[in-house]
CSV table of C-alpha atoms in Angstrom, one decimal:
chain,number,residue,atom,x,y,z
M,104,MET,CA,197.2,109.9,150.1
M,105,TYR,CA,197.5,108.4,154.2
M,106,ASP,CA,195.4,109.9,157.3
M,107,VAL,CA,197.7,109.8,159.3
M,108,ILE,CA,202.1,108.4,159.8
M,109,ALA,CA,203.7,107.3,162.5
M,110,LEU,CA,207.1,106.1,163.3
M,111,GLY,CA,209.0,104.4,166.2
M,112,GLU,CA,209.1,101.5,168.1
M,113,LEU,CA,207.1,98.1,167.2
M,114,LEU,CA,207.7,95.5,170.0
M,115,ILE,CA,205.6,92.9,172.4
M,116,ASP,CA,204.5,93.4,175.0
M,117,PHE,CA,204.8,90.7,177.8
M,118,ALA,CA,201.3,91.1,180.0
M,119,PRO,CA,200.8,89.9,183.6
M,120,GLU,CA,198.0,87.3,183.2
M,121,GLY,CA,197.8,85.4,186.4
M,122,SER,CA,200.8,83.0,188.3
M,123,ASP,CA,200.2,79.3,188.8
M,124,LEU,CA,202.2,78.2,191.6
M,125,HIS,CA,205.7,80.1,192.0
M,126,LYS,CA,205.9,81.4,188.5
M,127,ASN,CA,204.7,84.4,187.2
M,128,LEU,CA,202.9,84.0,183.5
M,129,PHE,CA,202.5,86.6,180.8
M,130,LEU,CA,200.4,87.3,177.6
M,131,ALA,CA,202.7,88.3,174.5
M,132,ASN,CA,200.4,91.5,173.0
M,133,PRO,CA,201.6,93.4,169.8
M,134,GLY,CA,202.6,97.1,171.1
M,135,GLY,CA,204.7,99.8,170.8
M,136,ALA,CA,203.1,103.1,171.0
M,137,PRO,CA,203.2,104.6,167.7
M,138,ALA,CA,201.3,100.6,166.4
M,139,ASN,CA,198.9,101.0,168.9
M,140,VAL,CA,198.1,104.8,167.5
M,141,LEU,CA,197.4,103.3,163.9
M,142,VAL,CA,195.8,100.6,165.3
M,143,ALA,CA,193.1,102.6,166.6
M,144,LEU,CA,193.0,104.5,163.7
M,145,SER,CA,193.1,101.7,161.0
M,146,LYS,CA,190.0,100.4,163.6
M,147,MET,CA,188.2,103.7,163.1
M,148,GLY,CA,188.2,103.2,159.3
M,149,ARG,CA,191.3,105.7,158.7
M,150,ARG,CA,194.4,104.8,156.3
M,151,THR,CA,197.6,104.2,157.8
M,152,ALA,CA,201.0,103.5,157.4
M,153,PHE,CA,203.7,102.7,160.1
M,154,ILE,CA,207.2,103.3,159.5
M,155,GLY,CA,209.6,101.5,162.1
M,156,LYS,CA,212.4,98.6,162.2
M,157,VAL,CA,211.9,95.1,163.9
M,158,GLY,CA,213.7,92.1,164.2
M,159,LEU,CA,214.3,89.2,161.9
M,160,ASP,CA,212.7,87.1,164.6
M,161,LYS,CA,209.5,85.6,165.0
M,162,PHE,CA,208.2,88.3,166.7
M,163,GLY,CA,209.5,90.8,164.3
M,164,THR,CA,207.8,88.5,161.1
M,165,SER,CA,204.3,88.4,163.9
M,166,LEU,CA,204.2,92.1,164.3
M,167,LYS,CA,204.6,92.7,160.3
M,168,GLU,CA,201.2,90.0,160.3
M,169,THR,CA,199.4,91.7,163.3
M,170,LEU,CA,200.0,95.4,161.4
M,171,GLU,CA,199.0,93.9,158.3
M,172,SER,CA,195.6,93.0,159.7
M,173,TYR,CA,194.3,96.2,160.8
M,174,GLU,CA,195.3,96.9,157.1
M,175,ILE,CA,198.3,99.3,158.2
M,176,ASP,CA,200.6,99.9,154.8
M,177,THR,CA,203.6,98.0,156.5
M,178,THR,CA,206.2,99.1,153.4
M,179,GLY,CA,208.3,101.1,155.5
M,180,LEU,CA,208.9,98.5,158.5
M,181,VAL,CA,212.3,97.6,157.8
M,182,PHE,CA,214.1,94.4,159.3
M,183,SER,CA,217.6,93.5,160.8
M,184,ASP,CA,219.1,90.3,160.1
M,185,ASN,CA,221.4,90.7,163.1
M,186,VAL,CA,219.2,92.7,165.7
M,187,LYS,CA,215.9,91.7,167.8
M,188,THR,CA,212.5,93.0,168.4
M,189,THR,CA,212.7,94.3,171.2
M,190,LEU,CA,210.5,93.3,174.2
M,191,ALA,CA,208.6,94.9,177.2
M,192,PHE,CA,207.9,93.4,180.5
M,193,VAL,CA,204.3,95.5,181.4
M,194,HIS,CA,203.6,95.3,185.7
M,195,LEU,CA,200.1,96.5,186.8
M,196,ASP,CA,199.2,97.5,190.3
M,197,GLU,CA,196.1,97.3,191.5
M,198,SER,CA,194.6,99.8,189.9
M,199,GLY,CA,195.6,98.7,186.8
M,200,ASP,CA,198.0,101.2,186.4
M,201,ARG,CA,201.2,100.0,184.2
M,202,SER,CA,205.2,100.3,184.6
M,203,PHE,CA,207.6,98.8,182.2
M,204,SER,CA,210.7,96.7,181.7
M,205,PHE,CA,212.4,96.4,178.8
M,206,TYR,CA,214.8,93.9,176.6
M,207,ARG,CA,216.7,96.3,174.2
M,208,ASN,CA,220.1,96.7,174.5
M,209,PRO,CA,219.9,97.3,171.8
M,210,GLY,CA,216.6,96.6,169.5
M,211,ALA,CA,216.0,96.4,166.1
M,212,ASP,CA,214.2,99.4,166.5
M,213,MET,CA,217.1,101.8,167.8
M,214,THR,CA,219.0,100.3,164.5
M,215,LEU,CA,217.0,102.3,162.6
M,216,ASN,CA,219.0,104.6,160.2
M,217,GLU,CA,217.7,107.8,158.1
M,218,ASN,CA,218.6,105.9,155.1
M,219,GLU,CA,216.1,103.2,155.8
M,220,VAL,CA,213.3,105.8,156.4
M,221,ARG,CA,210.7,105.7,153.3
M,222,TYR,CA,210.0,109.2,153.0
M,223,ASP,CA,208.0,109.0,149.7
M,224,LEU,CA,205.3,107.7,152.2
M,225,ILE,CA,205.8,111.3,154.4
M,226,ARG,CA,205.1,113.0,151.1
M,227,GLN,CA,201.9,111.5,151.9
M,228,ALA,CA,200.9,111.8,155.3
M,229,ARG,CA,197.9,114.4,155.6
M,230,ILE,CA,199.6,113.8,159.6
M,231,PHE,CA,202.8,112.8,161.3
M,232,HIS,CA,202.9,111.2,164.3
M,233,PHE,CA,206.1,110.5,166.3
M,234,GLY,CA,206.9,109.4,170.0
M,235,SER,CA,210.4,109.9,171.7
M,236,LEU,CA,211.3,106.3,172.4
M,237,SER,CA,213.1,106.4,168.4
M,238,MET,CA,215.0,109.0,169.6
M,239,THR,CA,216.9,107.5,172.8
M,240,ASN,CA,219.8,106.3,170.5
M,241,GLU,CA,221.5,106.8,167.5
M,242,PRO,CA,220.8,106.5,164.6
M,243,ALA,CA,217.2,106.2,164.9
M,244,ARG,CA,217.5,109.7,166.9
M,245,ALA,CA,219.2,111.3,163.6
M,246,ALA,CA,216.4,109.1,161.4
M,247,THR,CA,213.2,110.4,163.5
M,248,LEU,CA,214.2,113.7,163.4
M,249,LYS,CA,215.1,113.5,159.8
M,250,ALA,CA,211.6,112.3,159.0
M,251,VAL,CA,209.9,114.6,161.3
M,252,GLU,CA,211.8,117.5,159.2
M,253,PHE,CA,210.5,116.7,156.2
M,254,ALA,CA,207.1,116.4,156.9
M,255,LYS,CA,206.9,119.2,158.6
M,256,GLN,CA,208.8,120.2,154.5
M,257,PHE,CA,205.8,119.2,153.0
M,258,GLY,CA,202.7,121.1,154.7
M,259,GLY,CA,202.1,117.7,157.1
M,260,LEU,CA,200.6,118.7,160.5
M,261,ILE,CA,203.1,116.9,162.8
M,262,SER,CA,201.8,115.0,166.2
M,263,TYR,CA,203.9,115.0,169.1
M,264,ASP,CA,203.4,112.3,172.2
M,265,PRO,CA,206.8,112.2,174.6
M,266,ASN,CA,205.8,109.6,176.2
M,267,LEU,CA,208.9,109.0,178.4
M,268,ARG,CA,210.5,106.3,179.5
M,269,LEU,CA,213.9,107.1,181.6
M,270,PRO,CA,214.9,103.6,182.0
M,271,LEU,CA,215.6,103.7,178.3
M,272,TRP,CA,217.7,106.7,178.5
M,273,SER,CA,221.6,107.2,179.6
M,274,SER,CA,220.3,110.2,181.8
M,275,SER,CA,217.3,111.8,183.0
M,276,ASP,CA,219.7,115.1,181.4
M,277,GLU,CA,219.6,113.6,178.1
M,278,ALA,CA,216.2,112.4,177.7
M,279,LYS,CA,214.8,116.0,178.3
M,280,THR,CA,217.3,117.6,176.0
M,281,VAL,CA,216.6,115.2,173.1
M,282,ILE,CA,212.8,115.5,174.3
M,283,VAL,CA,213.0,119.7,174.1
M,284,SER,CA,214.5,119.7,170.5
M,285,ALA,CA,211.2,118.2,168.5
M,286,LEU,CA,209.1,120.5,170.6
M,287,SER,CA,209.4,123.2,168.2
M,288,TYR,CA,208.3,120.4,165.3
M,289,ALA,CA,204.7,119.7,166.8
M,290,ASP,CA,201.8,121.3,165.9
M,291,ILE,CA,199.7,119.1,169.1
M,292,LEU,CA,201.5,118.2,171.6
M,293,LYS,CA,200.3,115.1,174.1
M,294,VAL,CA,201.7,114.9,177.4
M,295,SER,CA,200.8,112.9,181.0
M,296,GLU,CA,200.6,115.2,184.0
M,297,GLU,CA,204.1,113.4,185.0
M,298,GLU,CA,205.8,114.3,181.5
M,299,LEU,CA,204.5,118.0,181.9
M,300,PHE,CA,206.6,118.0,184.9
M,301,PHE,CA,209.7,116.6,183.9
M,302,LEU,CA,209.7,119.1,181.0
M,303,THR,CA,208.8,122.2,183.1
M,304,ARG,CA,209.7,121.5,186.7
M,305,GLU,CA,206.1,122.6,186.7
M,306,SER,CA,203.5,120.6,188.0
M,307,ASP,CA,200.8,122.8,187.7
M,308,VAL,CA,199.1,122.3,184.3
M,309,GLU,CA,198.0,125.8,183.8
M,310,ILE,CA,201.5,127.0,184.4
M,311,GLY,CA,203.2,123.9,182.4
M,312,SER,CA,201.7,124.3,179.4
M,313,ARG,CA,201.6,127.9,179.4
M,314,ILE,CA,205.1,127.8,180.0
M,315,LEU,CA,205.9,125.6,177.1
M,316,GLN,CA,203.4,127.9,174.4
M,317,LYS,CA,205.3,130.1,174.6
M,318,SER,CA,208.6,128.2,174.9
M,319,PHE,CA,208.3,126.8,171.7
M,320,GLY,CA,205.1,127.6,169.9
M,321,LEU,CA,202.9,125.0,170.1
M,322,ASN,CA,199.6,125.2,169.1
M,323,LEU,CA,197.6,122.2,170.9
M,324,ILE,CA,198.1,121.1,174.1
M,325,LEU,CA,197.0,118.0,175.3
M,326,VAL,CA,197.5,117.0,179.4
M,327,THR,CA,196.3,113.3,179.8
M,328,LEU,CA,195.0,113.5,183.9
M,329,GLY,CA,194.1,109.3,184.1
M,330,ALA,CA,190.7,108.4,185.1
M,331,GLN,CA,189.8,112.4,186.3
M,332,GLY,CA,190.1,113.5,182.2
M,333,CYS,CA,192.2,116.1,179.9
M,334,PHE,CA,193.0,119.7,180.2
M,335,TYR,CA,193.9,121.3,177.0
M,336,ARG,CA,195.4,124.7,175.9
M,337,LEU,CA,194.8,126.2,172.5
M,338,ASN,CA,195.9,129.6,171.7
M,339,GLY,CA,195.0,131.5,174.8
M,340,GLU,CA,191.9,129.5,175.8
M,341,SER,CA,192.1,126.7,178.5
M,342,ALA,CA,189.9,123.3,180.3
M,343,ILE,CA,189.9,120.2,181.6
M,344,VAL,CA,187.3,117.8,179.8
M,345,PRO,CA,186.3,114.8,182.4
M,346,GLY,CA,186.6,111.8,181.8
M,347,ILE,CA,184.5,108.8,182.2
M,348,LYS,CA,184.0,106.2,184.9
M,349,VAL,CA,184.7,102.3,183.6
M,350,ASN,CA,186.0,99.0,184.9
M,351,THR,CA,189.6,99.1,184.6
M,352,VAL,CA,192.0,96.8,184.4
M,353,ASP,CA,194.7,97.6,182.2
M,354,THR,CA,196.0,101.3,181.3
M,355,THR,CA,198.6,100.3,179.1
M,356,GLY,CA,197.8,101.9,175.3
M,357,ALA,CA,195.6,104.2,176.9
M,358,GLY,CA,197.2,107.5,176.1
M,359,ASP,CA,198.0,105.6,172.6
M,360,ALA,CA,193.8,105.2,172.2
M,361,PHE,CA,193.5,109.0,173.4
M,362,VAL,CA,196.5,110.1,170.4
M,363,ALA,CA,195.0,108.3,167.6
M,364,ALA,CA,191.0,109.1,168.5
M,365,ILE,CA,192.4,113.0,168.8
M,366,LEU,CA,193.7,112.5,165.3
M,367,HIS,CA,191.0,110.7,164.2
M,368,LYS,CA,188.9,114.2,164.9
M,369,ILE,CA,191.4,116.3,163.4
M,370,SER,CA,191.9,114.5,160.0
M,371,ASP,CA,188.2,115.5,159.0
M,372,ASP,CA,188.6,118.7,159.8
M,373,VAL,CA,188.7,121.8,157.6
M,374,THR,CA,191.7,123.4,159.6
M,375,LEU,CA,193.4,120.9,159.5
M,376,ASN,CA,196.5,122.6,158.5
M,377,ASN,CA,195.8,125.6,161.3
M,378,VAL,CA,195.3,123.6,164.4
M,379,SER,CA,195.1,126.4,165.6
M,380,GLN,CA,192.0,127.8,164.2
M,381,LEU,CA,189.9,125.1,166.1
M,382,SER,CA,186.7,126.5,168.3
M,383,ARG,CA,186.5,126.3,171.5
M,384,THR,CA,183.5,123.9,170.8
M,385,ARG,CA,185.0,121.9,168.7
M,386,ILE,CA,188.5,120.4,170.3
M,387,LYS,CA,185.7,120.0,173.5
M,388,GLU,CA,184.0,118.0,171.4
M,389,TYR,CA,186.6,116.5,170.2
M,390,VAL,CA,188.7,115.8,173.9
M,391,SER,CA,186.1,114.4,175.0
M,392,PHE,CA,185.6,111.9,172.7
M,393,ALA,CA,189.4,111.3,173.3
M,394,ASN,CA,188.2,110.5,176.7
M,395,VAL,CA,185.7,107.6,176.1
M,396,VAL,CA,188.3,105.9,173.4
M,397,ALA,CA,191.0,106.4,176.0
M,398,ALA,CA,188.9,104.9,178.8
M,399,LEU,CA,187.3,102.0,176.7
M,400,SER,CA,191.1,101.0,175.5
M,401,THR,CA,191.3,100.5,180.1
M,402,THR,CA,188.7,98.0,179.7
M,403,LYS,CA,190.7,95.1,178.3
M,404,LYS,CA,194.7,94.0,178.4
M,405,GLY,CA,197.6,94.7,176.3
M,406,GLY,CA,198.7,97.9,173.7
M,407,ILE,CA,197.0,96.8,170.3
M,408,PRO,CA,194.6,94.4,171.4
M,409,SER,CA,192.8,97.3,173.6
M,410,MET,CA,192.1,99.1,171.3
M,411,PRO,CA,188.3,100.0,170.8
M,412,SER,CA,186.3,99.1,167.7
M,413,MET,CA,184.5,101.9,166.4
M,414,ALA,CA,181.3,99.8,167.4
M,415,GLU,CA,182.1,100.0,170.8
M,416,ILE,CA,182.7,103.5,170.8
M,417,ASN,CA,179.6,104.2,168.9
M,418,ASN,CA,178.0,101.3,171.4
M,419,HIS,CA,179.6,103.4,174.3
M,420,LEU,CA,178.3,106.8,172.7
M,421,LEU,CA,174.9,105.7,172.3
M,422,GLY,CA,174.3,104.2,176.0
M,423,ILE,CA,174.6,100.8,174.5
M,424,SER,CA,176.3,98.1,176.3
């Protein structure tokens, strides 16, 4: 049995690493939101597996080796012999907030098809996690939705992080239509403030989250607020759990670290298959923990390399520097 299985993109993030005369320098880091989540979970001691597709190139083989170095099951990872691994260039502003430029026209992750998905792995998942980047294009869109339907059919808890990257969609209308089409499957939805506004046209997190919950029957909605922490809506209750202050250098992967921490906590809970039964005390505890994990991830550069270890998390919680 796997604690969490994730499906989606696995890629190389080129993160800025200073400059040399007239040249910008970049450091190649393994990344991709679903993979970031699994690495963080693996470092917390969870049994995980990845489903996705990379190119049969140096980047692709390196990414497979990276996942395996964290003891993530890669039997669901497929190689394309004619499409290259997706590359992303990360751009950071002075506060560490990032934007992306993608080399993905196409990228191997977009070409995952239904018959390449390891449904036997999904059948063994207690939690199935996915995002929207695997739904920007066919055939990966159909493969993702079929995998989610399969996971739901076999009783797995569904975690969904839309992780909106508008430049990868043909239009904002298509992005909204496709992202919304998957909302009804989710037991846990994590969005940023920007993503909540994109989906609801509502800037008030209280109102926007209520709209989503009523429209799609979502049990748990988490709206990350950056350094301010996280807003949650569980059934009819909602609150903001404050974040913590750290020396932020790069926010890449912070949302993924947050998701991983939430799934780590929920995977131990007796209410695993009915998130709506979580108590107010427990969900606040889980979100507070996730805020710490997300914040710690921003103190390092990159996606996968920034995921904190359990020792680092515990040291912070115990006040050990």
